[in-house]
Every structure is written in C-alpha cells, then in structure tokens.
mmCIF file of C-alpha atoms and ligand atoms in Angstrom:
data_model
loop_
_atom_site.group_PDB
_atom_site.id
_atom_site.type_symbol
_atom_site.label_atom_id
_atom_site.label_comp_id
_atom_site.label_asym_id
_atom_site.label_seq_id
_atom_site.Cartn_x
_atom_site.Cartn_y
_atom_site.Cartn_z
ATOM 1 C CA MET B 1 -71.164 -51.805 -68.642
ATOM 2 C CA ILE B 2 -72.943 -53.922 -71.233
ATOM 3 C CA LYS B 3 -70.563 -55.781 -73.573
ATOM 4 C CA VAL B 4 -71.447 -56.371 -77.223
ATOM 5 C CA ALA B 5 -70.937 -59.790 -78.822
ATOM 6 C CA PRO B 6 -71.484 -59.343 -82.569
ATOM 7 C CA SER B 7 -72.974 -62.507 -84.080
ATOM 8 C CA ILE B 8 -71.185 -63.546 -87.274
ATOM 9 C CA LEU B 9 -74.382 -65.214 -88.430
ATOM 10 C CA ALA B 10 -75.210 -61.738 -89.804
ATOM 11 C CA ALA B 11 -71.745 -61.079 -91.286
ATOM 12 C CA ASP B 12 -70.848 -61.155 -94.992
ATOM 13 C CA MET B 13 -69.445 -64.706 -95.313
ATOM 14 C CA LEU B 14 -67.464 -63.721 -98.409
ATOM 15 C CA ASN B 15 -65.834 -60.891 -96.425
ATOM 16 C CA LEU B 16 -65.752 -62.348 -92.931
ATOM 17 C CA GLU B 17 -62.251 -61.085 -92.026
ATOM 18 C CA ARG B 18 -63.180 -57.553 -93.128
ATOM 19 C CA ASP B 19 -66.460 -57.618 -91.178
ATOM 20 C CA VAL B 20 -64.880 -58.996 -87.997
ATOM 21 C CA GLN B 21 -62.044 -56.446 -88.218
ATOM 22 C CA ARG B 22 -64.716 -53.718 -88.425
ATOM 23 C CA MET B 23 -66.215 -55.016 -85.137
ATOM 24 C CA VAL B 24 -62.767 -55.077 -83.488
ATOM 25 C CA ASP B 25 -62.107 -51.521 -84.713
ATOM 26 C CA ALA B 26 -65.501 -50.526 -83.259
ATOM 27 C CA GLY B 27 -64.308 -51.642 -79.819
ATOM 28 C CA CYS B 28 -65.798 -55.133 -79.557
ATOM 29 C CA THR B 29 -63.811 -57.632 -77.479
ATOM 30 C CA LEU B 30 -66.280 -60.524 -77.856
ATOM 31 C CA LEU B 31 -67.502 -62.327 -80.981
ATOM 32 C CA HIS B 32 -70.553 -64.603 -80.996
ATOM 33 C CA VAL B 33 -70.383 -67.735 -83.169
ATOM 34 C CA ASP B 34 -73.725 -69.467 -83.722
ATOM 35 C CA VAL B 35 -73.131 -73.159 -84.407
ATOM 36 C CA MET B 36 -76.242 -74.832 -85.827
ATOM 37 C CA ASP B 37 -76.566 -78.556 -86.599
ATOM 38 C CA ALA B 38 -79.822 -78.654 -88.659
ATOM 39 C CA HIS B 39 -81.331 -80.895 -85.937
ATOM 40 C CA PHE B 40 -81.650 -78.837 -82.767
ATOM 41 C CA VAL B 41 -82.564 -75.875 -85.003
ATOM 42 C CA PRO B 42 -83.749 -75.924 -88.659
ATOM 43 C CA ASN B 43 -80.556 -74.332 -89.957
ATOM 44 C CA LEU B 44 -76.896 -75.208 -90.565
ATOM 45 C CA SER B 45 -74.071 -72.758 -89.957
ATOM 46 C CA PHE B 46 -70.432 -72.922 -88.854
ATOM 47 C CA GLY B 47 -68.078 -75.680 -87.643
ATOM 48 C CA PRO B 48 -64.970 -75.759 -85.432
ATOM 49 C CA ALA B 49 -62.700 -74.882 -88.383
ATOM 50 C CA VAL B 50 -64.260 -71.404 -88.565
ATOM 51 C CA VAL B 51 -63.694 -70.929 -84.816
ATOM 52 C CA ALA B 52 -60.077 -72.057 -85.167
ATOM 53 C CA GLN B 53 -59.398 -69.696 -88.077
ATOM 54 C CA LEU B 54 -61.060 -66.780 -86.268
ATOM 55 C CA HIS B 55 -58.899 -67.506 -83.196
ATOM 56 C CA ARG B 56 -55.714 -67.646 -85.268
ATOM 57 C CA ARG B 57 -56.523 -64.406 -87.092
ATOM 58 C CA PHE B 58 -57.935 -62.530 -84.052
ATOM 59 C CA PRO B 59 -56.193 -64.105 -81.007
ATOM 60 C CA ALA B 60 -57.266 -61.308 -78.638
ATOM 61 C CA LEU B 61 -60.956 -61.664 -79.510
ATOM 62 C CA LYS B 62 -62.982 -63.693 -76.990
ATOM 63 C CA LEU B 63 -64.975 -66.235 -78.990
ATOM 64 C CA ASP B 64 -68.413 -66.816 -77.504
ATOM 65 C CA VAL B 65 -69.494 -70.105 -79.111
ATOM 66 C CA HIS B 66 -73.230 -70.888 -78.990
ATOM 67 C CA LEU B 67 -73.842 -74.580 -79.690
ATOM 68 C CA MET B 68 -77.349 -75.024 -81.064
ATOM 69 C CA MET B 69 -76.800 -78.768 -81.339
ATOM 70 C CA ASP B 70 -78.575 -81.895 -80.121
ATOM 71 C CA ASN B 71 -75.297 -83.525 -79.077
ATOM 72 C CA PRO B 72 -72.857 -80.794 -77.973
ATOM 73 C CA GLY B 73 -71.175 -83.283 -75.633
ATOM 74 C CA ALA B 74 -69.391 -84.848 -78.592
ATOM 75 C CA TYR B 75 -67.826 -81.504 -79.596
ATOM 76 C CA LEU B 76 -66.783 -79.740 -76.377
ATOM 77 C CA GLU B 77 -63.108 -80.705 -76.665
ATOM 78 C CA THR B 78 -63.080 -79.799 -80.370
ATOM 79 C CA PHE B 79 -64.444 -76.278 -79.856
ATOM 80 C CA ALA B 80 -62.272 -75.745 -76.769
ATOM 81 C CA ALA B 81 -59.193 -76.780 -78.774
ATOM 82 C CA ALA B 82 -60.293 -74.436 -81.579
ATOM 83 C CA GLY B 83 -59.929 -71.515 -79.178
ATOM 84 C CA ALA B 84 -63.399 -70.869 -77.745
ATOM 85 C CA TRP B 85 -63.406 -68.497 -74.735
ATOM 86 C CA ASN B 86 -66.944 -69.511 -73.757
ATOM 87 C CA ILE B 87 -69.013 -72.478 -74.927
ATOM 88 C CA THR B 88 -72.776 -72.331 -74.448
ATOM 89 C CA ILE B 89 -74.981 -75.430 -74.546
ATOM 90 C CA HIS B 90 -78.770 -75.522 -74.457
ATOM 91 C CA ALA B 91 -80.798 -76.665 -71.440
ATOM 92 C CA GLU B 92 -83.196 -78.442 -73.816
ATOM 93 C CA ILE B 93 -80.690 -81.020 -75.125
ATOM 94 C CA PRO B 94 -81.185 -84.785 -74.564
ATOM 95 C CA GLU B 95 -77.906 -84.907 -72.598
ATOM 96 C CA ASP B 96 -76.957 -84.157 -68.994
ATOM 97 C CA ALA B 97 -76.428 -80.386 -69.262
ATOM 98 C CA GLY B 98 -75.011 -80.200 -65.736
ATOM 99 C CA ALA B 99 -72.358 -82.771 -66.567
ATOM 100 C CA LEU B 100 -71.442 -80.914 -69.769
ATOM 101 C CA LEU B 101 -71.059 -77.631 -67.880
ATOM 102 C CA ALA B 102 -68.668 -79.393 -65.491
ATOM 103 C CA ARG B 103 -66.716 -80.819 -68.434
ATOM 104 C CA LEU B 104 -66.372 -77.333 -69.897
ATOM 105 C CA HIS B 105 -64.847 -76.103 -66.627
ATOM 106 C CA ALA B 106 -62.474 -79.089 -66.645
ATOM 107 C CA LEU B 107 -61.426 -78.003 -70.148
ATOM 108 C CA GLY B 108 -60.636 -74.510 -68.827
ATOM 109 C CA VAL B 109 -63.432 -72.919 -70.855
ATOM 110 C CA ARG B 110 -66.220 -70.689 -69.557
ATOM 111 C CA ALA B 111 -69.494 -72.627 -69.400
ATOM 112 C CA GLY B 112 -72.680 -71.084 -70.773
ATOM 113 C CA LEU B 113 -76.247 -72.332 -70.552
ATOM 114 C CA SER B 114 -78.905 -71.176 -73.020
ATOM 115 C CA VAL B 115 -82.691 -71.312 -72.711
ATOM 116 C CA LYS B 116 -85.153 -71.059 -75.585
ATOM 117 C CA PRO B 117 -88.132 -68.690 -75.248
ATOM 118 C CA GLY B 118 -90.430 -71.563 -74.239
ATOM 119 C CA THR B 119 -88.188 -72.765 -71.403
ATOM 120 C CA PRO B 120 -89.016 -71.095 -68.064
ATOM 121 C CA ALA B 121 -86.231 -69.836 -65.799
ATOM 122 C CA GLU B 122 -87.439 -72.215 -63.078
ATOM 123 C CA ALA B 123 -86.531 -75.171 -65.320
ATOM 124 C CA VAL B 124 -82.808 -74.374 -65.030
ATOM 125 C CA ARG B 125 -82.619 -73.354 -61.356
ATOM 126 C CA ALA B 126 -80.561 -76.439 -60.430
ATOM 127 C CA LEU B 127 -78.100 -75.823 -63.300
ATOM 128 C CA LEU B 128 -77.350 -72.191 -62.447
ATOM 129 C CA PRO B 129 -74.473 -72.808 -59.997
ATOM 130 C CA GLY B 130 -72.534 -74.531 -62.802
ATOM 131 C CA ALA B 131 -73.029 -71.792 -65.397
ATOM 132 C CA ASP B 132 -70.670 -68.838 -65.807
ATOM 133 C CA MET B 133 -73.221 -67.271 -68.146
ATOM 134 C CA VAL B 134 -76.902 -67.782 -68.984
ATOM 135 C CA LEU B 135 -77.915 -66.982 -72.550
ATOM 136 C CA VAL B 136 -81.573 -66.020 -72.714
ATOM 137 C CA MET B 137 -82.822 -66.490 -76.278
ATOM 138 C CA THR B 138 -84.951 -63.497 -77.164
ATOM 139 C CA VAL B 139 -86.033 -65.164 -80.405
ATOM 140 C CA GLU B 140 -86.657 -68.789 -81.372
ATOM 141 C CA PRO B 141 -83.141 -70.060 -82.198
ATOM 142 C CA GLY B 142 -82.153 -70.792 -85.777
ATOM 143 C CA PHE B 143 -82.168 -67.527 -87.676
ATOM 144 C CA GLY B 144 -80.997 -63.960 -87.339
ATOM 145 C CA GLY B 145 -83.109 -60.916 -88.129
ATOM 146 C CA GLN B 146 -86.159 -61.976 -86.084
ATOM 147 C CA ARG B 147 -88.362 -59.785 -83.876
ATOM 148 C CA PHE B 148 -87.254 -59.339 -80.230
ATOM 149 C CA GLN B 149 -89.594 -61.043 -77.775
ATOM 150 C CA GLU B 150 -90.267 -58.479 -75.013
ATOM 151 C CA ALA B 151 -91.638 -61.179 -72.693
ATOM 152 C CA MET B 152 -88.074 -62.498 -72.296
ATOM 153 C CA LEU B 153 -87.264 -59.444 -70.139
ATOM 154 C CA ASP B 154 -89.251 -61.165 -67.373
ATOM 155 C CA LYS B 155 -87.028 -64.230 -67.690
ATOM 156 C CA LEU B 156 -83.880 -62.153 -67.173
ATOM 157 C CA ARG B 157 -85.452 -60.607 -64.062
ATOM 158 C CA ALA B 158 -86.551 -64.034 -62.824
ATOM 159 C CA LEU B 159 -83.003 -65.370 -63.101
ATOM 160 C CA ARG B 160 -81.686 -62.448 -61.072
ATOM 161 C CA ALA B 161 -84.513 -62.937 -58.549
ATOM 162 C CA MET B 162 -83.327 -66.540 -58.140
ATOM 163 C CA GLY B 163 -80.019 -65.076 -57.006
ATOM 164 C CA TYR B 164 -78.070 -65.847 -60.183
ATOM 165 C CA GLN B 165 -74.831 -63.864 -59.954
ATOM 166 C CA GLY B 166 -73.247 -64.957 -63.242
ATOM 167 C CA LEU B 167 -73.333 -63.153 -66.581
ATOM 168 C CA LEU B 168 -76.701 -62.729 -68.314
ATOM 169 C CA GLU B 169 -76.653 -62.626 -72.100
ATOM 170 C CA ALA B 170 -79.479 -62.017 -74.601
ATOM 171 C CA ASP B 171 -79.538 -63.231 -78.196
ATOM 172 C CA GLY B 172 -81.960 -62.360 -80.948
ATOM 173 C CA GLY B 173 -83.411 -59.076 -82.157
ATOM 174 C CA VAL B 174 -81.282 -57.040 -79.735
ATOM 175 C CA THR B 175 -81.011 -53.401 -80.798
ATOM 176 C CA LEU B 176 -80.134 -50.002 -79.381
ATOM 177 C CA GLU B 177 -83.905 -49.492 -78.993
ATOM 178 C CA ASN B 178 -84.507 -52.423 -76.635
ATOM 179 C CA LEU B 179 -81.127 -52.427 -74.872
ATOM 180 C CA PRO B 180 -82.176 -49.953 -72.126
ATOM 181 C CA ARG B 181 -84.979 -52.363 -71.124
ATOM 182 C CA LEU B 182 -82.527 -55.283 -71.266
ATOM 183 C CA ARG B 183 -80.055 -53.360 -69.055
ATOM 184 C CA ASP B 184 -82.816 -52.634 -66.544
ATOM 185 C CA SER B 185 -83.558 -56.387 -66.507
ATOM 186 C CA GLY B 186 -79.996 -57.323 -65.535
ATOM 187 C CA LEU B 187 -78.251 -57.877 -68.888
ATOM 188 C CA ASP B 188 -74.439 -58.074 -69.068
ATOM 189 C CA VAL B 189 -73.769 -59.201 -72.667
ATOM 190 C CA ALA B 190 -75.733 -58.294 -75.808
ATOM 191 C CA VAL B 191 -75.519 -60.644 -78.796
ATOM 192 C CA MET B 192 -76.146 -58.455 -81.820
ATOM 193 C CA GLY B 193 -76.046 -59.765 -85.372
ATOM 194 C CA THR B 194 -78.162 -57.663 -87.714
ATOM 195 C CA ALA B 195 -77.904 -54.523 -85.560
ATOM 196 C CA MET B 196 -74.085 -54.595 -85.611
ATOM 197 C CA PHE B 197 -73.203 -55.927 -89.069
ATOM 198 C CA ARG B 198 -75.768 -53.654 -90.735
ATOM 199 C CA SER B 199 -74.773 -50.635 -88.678
ATOM 200 C CA ALA B 200 -73.627 -47.495 -90.532
ATOM 201 C CA ASP B 201 -71.365 -46.618 -87.580
ATOM 202 C CA PRO B 202 -70.620 -49.613 -85.330
ATOM 203 C CA ALA B 203 -68.091 -47.643 -83.265
ATOM 204 C CA ALA B 204 -70.734 -45.048 -82.381
ATOM 205 C CA ASP B 205 -73.227 -47.815 -81.571
ATOM 206 C CA VAL B 206 -70.739 -49.631 -79.309
ATOM 207 C CA ALA B 207 -69.907 -46.350 -77.534
ATOM 208 C CA ALA B 208 -73.626 -45.684 -77.024
ATOM 209 C CA ILE B 209 -74.139 -49.189 -75.629
ATOM 210 C CA HIS B 210 -71.143 -48.869 -73.282
ATOM 211 C CA ALA B 211 -72.608 -45.574 -72.050
ATOM 212 C CA LEU B 212 -75.962 -47.135 -71.128
HETATM 213 C C1 DX5 J 1 -80.598 -67.244 -83.498
HETATM 214 C C2 DX5 J 1 -79.258 -66.563 -83.590
HETATM 215 C C3 DX5 J 1 -79.492 -65.074 -83.790
HETATM 216 C C4 DX5 J 1 -78.231 -64.284 -84.016
HETATM 217 C C5 DX5 J 1 -78.468 -62.814 -83.767
HETATM 218 O O1 DX5 J 1 -80.416 -68.608 -83.306
HETATM 219 O O2 DX5 J 1 -78.519 -66.808 -82.422
HETATM 220 O O3 DX5 J 1 -80.155 -64.630 -82.634
HETATM 221 O O4 DX5 J 1 -77.254 -64.682 -83.154
HETATM 222 O O5 DX5 J 1 -79.589 -62.439 -84.476
HETATM 223 P P1 DX5 J 1 -79.936 -60.901 -84.765
HETATM 224 O O6 DX5 J 1 -79.549 -60.677 -86.203
HETATM 225 O O7 DX5 J 1 -81.418 -60.828 -84.522
HETATM 226 O O8 DX5 J 1 -79.157 -60.040 -83.818
HETATM 227 ZN ZN1 ZN J 2 -76.435 -67.227 -80.585
#
C-alpha cells in the first residue's frame, strides 16, 4: 500500500495546524517537511523549531524531514532531537553521505538518501545498503507545484533492479494521475504537496491512493 506524505511546503503557513490536522483526519500518518537552506536550492523554508512544534502538537505523526542543505551534517542531531522520524540527505552534498547515513542510524533515526533528477541511480549504488529510504526527486528541488518528470520512473525501476529493498519515495508533481505509474515502478511513499493541500476531499484522495 502506498503511503502519502503531505508536504507542508504547500500548506497555508498562517493556518498550519489546521492544514496538518486536515491531513491527519484524512488518514495520513506521515508528514513531509522540506528544509531548504537557500544554498543547495534557491529557496529558504523551515527550520528545526517548526519540526519540534509539529512533533509536540502531533506526536503520533511520523515527520519525514527532507534536508535540501549543503551541510546537513551540522544539523542531524538538531533535527533528530526535534522529533524527526526520518531524515533525508542529498547524495549531491559536499560531505560524506555514507558517513551521515551511519550517523543517522546511531541517532536512532531512519536514514533517507535523495537524488536530484540529474543524478543517475548508478551514482548511489554504494550508498544504498545504508539507506532505509531513497527519495527520488521527480522535479528539480526547491519549489512545489512543478511538473512531474516522467523520466524519473526509470530511475525508480533502476533502483529496484539494483536489488534495493528499502522504501522508495517520490517527491515533486506527484498526483493521483501519475501515481499508478509510480506504483508500477516500485514506489512505497508519495510526497504530495499541492495535490494534497489543494484537494477538495483529501480523505477520498488518500483512500483512493491506499486502494491502488
Ligand atoms: C521540491 C519540494 C516539492 C514539494 C512537493 O523541492 O520537495 O517537491 O515537496 O511539491 P508538489 O507541490 O509538487 O507536490
Ligand atoms: Zn521534499
């Protein structure tokens, strides 16, 4: 069953508690938090304080923290202490991604590895054993509301063909329209910002996704 991780990047910041509650009421058990540092991506978003407040207010919600940062190594303990369930770093960072994945496990947090559209699956083959989840970016990271890149379906299939047994997650332009193709490509977790927070009936959409 595909799980939905609504991305709060698309939520109403002035009504975040209301919007997150709506996702919980719709049956979501994950919440995706896009952390952007204005260096790794040309945008700036949330910090650890938002993660900590979300964890305090919604302790049962699994916070899937996506670090789009040049130097995530300096913040692993901070986001783990804030209550992250999973912390995802990018393969393209100028740090030892393998060592950071190991540090995340030592912190008792699930370790995620993300690849931008231009990074081939082969480039992360050696890192796969250390990753609980691989986040395949289906748009160029930095902004919500972009067009889904169909070519990324091949990357999901390539990761499975390499024997990757962990969770596969997709992020960017994911909708009910392209989810059947994502499921057929091996997807486990769907990050959905615009499609969930703009939905007229998120509960019906989550039920439809769970039924895929
Ligand atoms: C890009 C962001 C977005 C967001 C979801 O860096 O990670 O992909 O989570 O975007 P949409 O609104 O396309 O689902
Ligand atoms: Zn993300």
